[in-house]
Coordinates of C-alpha atoms in Angstrom, one line a residue:
Chain A
E1 CA -5.7 10.5 -16.9
T2 CA -2.4 8.6 -16.6
G3 CA -2.0 6.4 -13.5
V4 CA 1.2 5.9 -11.5
T5 CA 4.0 4.4 -13.5
Q6 CA 7.3 2.9 -12.3
S7 CA 10.5 1.9 -14.0
P8 CA 12.2 -0.5 -14.4
T9 CA 9.9 -3.4 -14.0
H10 CA 12.6 -5.8 -12.8
L11 CA 16.2 -5.2 -11.7
I12 CA 19.0 -7.5 -10.6
K13 CA 21.9 -6.0 -8.6
T14 CA 24.8 -7.3 -6.7
R15 CA 25.3 -6.8 -2.9
G16 CA 27.1 -3.5 -2.3
Q17 CA 25.9 -1.8 -5.5
Q18 CA 23.6 1.2 -5.7
V19 CA 20.2 1.3 -7.4
T20 CA 17.8 4.1 -8.6
L21 CA 14.1 3.4 -9.0
R22 CA 11.8 5.8 -10.7
C23 CA 8.1 6.8 -10.3
S24 CA 5.8 9.1 -12.2
S25 CA 2.9 10.2 -10.1
Q26 CA -0.7 10.3 -11.3
S27 CA -1.7 13.5 -13.0
G28 CA -2.6 16.2 -10.4
H29 CA -0.9 14.4 -7.5
N30 CA 1.8 16.3 -5.7
T31 CA 2.6 13.7 -3.0
V32 CA 4.6 10.5 -3.5
S33 CA 5.2 7.8 -1.0
W34 CA 7.5 4.8 -1.3
Y35 CA 6.9 1.4 0.2
Q36 CA 9.0 -1.8 0.4
Q37 CA 7.1 -5.1 0.1
A38 CA 9.0 -8.3 1.0
L39 CA 7.7 -11.5 -0.4
G40 CA 4.5 -12.7 1.4
Q41 CA 4.2 -9.5 3.5
G42 CA 2.4 -6.2 3.3
P43 CA 4.0 -3.0 2.1
Q44 CA 6.2 -1.1 4.6
F45 CA 6.4 2.7 4.4
I46 CA 9.8 4.0 3.5
F47 CA 9.3 7.8 3.1
Q48 CA 7.1 10.4 1.6
Y49 CA 7.8 13.5 -0.6
Y50 CA 5.6 16.6 -0.9
R51 CA 6.5 19.4 -3.2
E52 CA 10.1 18.2 -3.6
E53 CA 10.8 17.7 0.1
E54 CA 10.9 14.7 2.3
N55 CA 8.2 15.2 4.9
G56 CA 8.0 11.8 6.6
R57 CA 10.1 8.7 7.0
G58 CA 9.6 5.1 8.2
N59 CA 12.1 2.8 9.9
F60 CA 14.6 2.6 7.1
P61 CA 18.3 3.5 7.2
P62 CA 19.9 6.6 5.6
R63 CA 21.2 4.5 2.7
F64 CA 17.6 4.7 1.5
S65 CA 17.1 8.2 0.0
G66 CA 14.9 9.9 -2.5
L67 CA 14.1 12.9 -4.6
Q68 CA 11.1 14.5 -6.0
F69 CA 11.2 16.7 -9.1
P70 CA 9.1 19.8 -10.0
N71 CA 6.8 17.6 -12.1
Y72 CA 6.2 15.5 -9.0
S73 CA 7.9 12.5 -10.3
S74 CA 10.2 10.8 -7.8
E75 CA 13.3 8.6 -7.4
L76 CA 14.2 6.1 -4.7
N77 CA 17.9 5.5 -4.3
V78 CA 19.4 2.6 -2.3
N79 CA 23.1 2.5 -1.6
A80 CA 25.3 -0.4 -0.4
L81 CA 22.6 -2.9 -1.3
E82 CA 22.1 -5.9 1.0
L83 CA 20.5 -9.2 0.3
D84 CA 17.5 -8.2 2.5
D85 CA 16.8 -5.3 0.2
S86 CA 15.3 -7.8 -2.3
A87 CA 11.7 -6.8 -2.5
L88 CA 9.0 -5.2 -4.6
Y89 CA 9.3 -1.4 -4.3
L90 CA 6.0 0.4 -4.7
C91 CA 5.4 4.0 -5.3
A92 CA 2.0 5.6 -4.4
S93 CA 0.8 9.1 -5.3
S94 CA -1.9 11.1 -3.6
P95 CA -3.5 14.6 -4.2
G96 CA -1.9 16.4 -1.3
D97 CA -3.6 16.1 2.0
L98 CA -6.3 13.8 0.8
Y99 CA -6.2 10.2 2.1
E100 CA -6.4 8.2 -1.1
Q101 CA -3.1 6.8 -2.3
Y102 CA -2.8 5.1 -5.7
F103 CA -0.1 2.6 -6.3
G104 CA 2.0 1.9 -9.3
P105 CA 2.9 -1.6 -10.5
G106 CA 6.1 -1.7 -8.5
T107 CA 9.8 -2.5 -9.3
R108 CA 11.0 -6.0 -8.4
L109 CA 14.5 -5.7 -7.1
T110 CA 16.7 -8.8 -6.6
V111 CA 20.0 -8.5 -4.8
T112 CA 22.4 -11.4 -5.3
Chain B
G1 CA 1.9 0.6 18.7
E2 CA 1.0 0.4 15.1
S3 CA -0.1 -2.9 13.7
V4 CA -2.7 -4.1 11.3
G5 CA -3.2 -7.8 11.1
L6 CA -5.4 -10.3 9.5
H7 CA -7.0 -13.3 11.1
L8 CA -7.0 -15.7 8.1
P9 CA -4.0 -16.0 5.8
T10 CA -5.9 -18.0 3.1
L11 CA -9.6 -18.1 2.3
S12 CA -10.9 -20.6 -0.2
V13 CA -14.5 -20.1 -1.6
Q14 CA -16.6 -21.4 -4.4
E15 CA -17.6 -19.1 -7.3
G16 CA -20.9 -17.4 -6.4
D17 CA -20.3 -17.6 -2.6
N18 CA -20.0 -14.5 -0.5
S19 CA -16.5 -13.9 1.0
I20 CA -15.6 -12.2 4.2
I21 CA -12.1 -11.1 5.0
N22 CA -11.3 -9.9 8.4
C23 CA -8.7 -7.5 9.8
A24 CA -7.8 -6.2 13.3
Y25 CA -6.1 -2.9 13.9
S26 CA -4.4 -1.5 17.0
N27 CA -4.3 2.3 16.6
S28 CA -7.6 3.5 18.1
A29 CA -6.7 7.1 16.9
S30 CA -6.7 6.2 13.2
D31 CA -9.6 7.8 11.3
Y32 CA -9.4 6.1 7.9
F33 CA -9.1 2.6 6.6
I34 CA -8.6 1.1 3.2
W35 CA -8.9 -2.2 1.5
Y36 CA -6.6 -3.0 -1.3
K37 CA -6.5 -6.0 -3.7
Q38 CA -3.2 -7.1 -5.1
E39 CA -2.9 -9.5 -7.9
S40 CA 0.3 -11.4 -8.6
G41 CA 3.0 -9.1 -10.0
K42 CA 1.0 -6.0 -9.6
G43 CA 0.7 -3.1 -7.2
P44 CA -2.1 -2.8 -4.7
Q45 CA -5.4 -1.7 -6.2
F46 CA -7.8 0.5 -4.2
I47 CA -11.1 -1.3 -3.5
I48 CA -13.0 0.6 -0.9
D49 CA -12.3 2.9 2.1
I50 CA -14.1 3.9 5.2
R51 CA -13.7 6.8 7.7
S52 CA -14.0 6.3 11.4
N53 CA -17.3 8.2 11.6
M54 CA -19.0 5.4 9.6
D55 CA -19.8 1.8 10.5
K56 CA -20.5 0.6 7.0
R57 CA -19.9 1.5 3.4
Q58 CA -21.0 -0.2 0.3
G59 CA -19.5 -0.4 -3.2
Q60 CA -20.1 -2.5 -6.2
R61 CA -20.3 -6.1 -4.8
V62 CA -18.1 -5.0 -1.8
T63 CA -19.0 -3.8 1.7
V64 CA -16.7 -2.7 4.4
L65 CA -17.7 -2.9 8.0
L66 CA -15.9 -1.1 10.8
N67 CA -16.3 -1.9 14.5
K68 CA -14.4 0.7 16.5
T69 CA -15.3 -0.9 19.8
V70 CA -13.2 -4.0 19.1
K71 CA -11.0 -2.4 16.4
H72 CA -12.1 -4.7 13.7
L73 CA -12.6 -4.3 9.9
S74 CA -14.1 -6.7 7.5
L75 CA -14.5 -6.8 3.7
Q76 CA -17.4 -8.6 2.3
I77 CA -17.4 -9.6 -1.4
A78 CA -20.8 -10.7 -2.8
A79 CA -21.1 -13.4 -5.4
T80 CA -17.4 -14.0 -5.5
Q81 CA -15.9 -14.5 -9.0
P82 CA -12.6 -16.2 -10.1
G83 CA -11.3 -12.7 -11.0
D84 CA -11.5 -11.8 -7.3
S85 CA -8.7 -14.3 -6.6
A86 CA -5.9 -12.2 -5.2
V87 CA -4.3 -11.1 -1.9
Y88 CA -6.3 -8.6 0.1
F89 CA -4.8 -6.1 2.5
C90 CA -6.4 -3.8 5.0
A91 CA -4.5 -0.6 5.7
E92 CA -4.8 1.9 8.3
N93 CA -4.0 5.6 7.6
I94 CA -1.9 7.1 10.4
W95 CA -1.2 10.8 10.7
H96 CA 2.2 12.0 11.9
T97 CA 3.3 15.7 12.1
G98 CA 3.2 16.8 8.5
F99 CA 2.5 13.5 6.8
Q100 CA 0.4 10.5 6.6
K101 CA 1.4 6.9 6.0
L102 CA -0.4 3.6 5.4
V103 CA 0.2 0.7 7.8
F104 CA -0.6 -2.6 6.1
G105 CA -1.3 -6.1 7.5
T106 CA 0.3 -9.2 6.0
G107 CA -2.6 -9.9 3.7
T108 CA -5.2 -12.6 3.1
R109 CA -5.1 -14.7 0.0
L110 CA -8.5 -15.3 -1.5
L111 CA -8.8 -18.4 -3.8
V112 CA -12.0 -18.7 -5.8
S113 CA -12.8 -22.1 -7.3
P114 CA -15.1 -22.3 -10.4

């Protein structure tokens, strides 16, 4: 069984640019959630995708958007990057309505 | 409101000691709680969970206690090992219409000295 994978591992962008982060969910998991983790803090919920549709969102502006594909993999897109977007971006997958969420290793985004 | 916080930001113990990490939560309607371990440069790793209809749950070397009266969680690690050194988060599962999300605290760093 393959766990949650994310790419790239690290990324450096300039303020104002756009970025796309990718996540492959664990086998059999149809729900993907994205979290932002600032240095020294706990992860903050961005949004969740279920069967290719966004079904829940946290307190993040519209420039944070996402997609989920038929194979349940997912993308997180961030437009007009700001310095405060520098963080570890985590993807978590879960088997539908069950509680357990399994996290990937994260993508470290640095905005300069 | 939604908040999950931790009492101690850093806990230092000797190898072989028992460790206790505490957590307070504010949403009395939450029915599920999880402890995660996060090592440097890695994503959170599931340790143990507990549902609100339970007071205690045991795993391998770990025990989670839930006190709903005072909205408090604790994680006990028996015979702590250097490999247990990491940041530990409690998380509360909150249901909204159509989805669930995890609300994390800021974490406790556990340092285990040999």
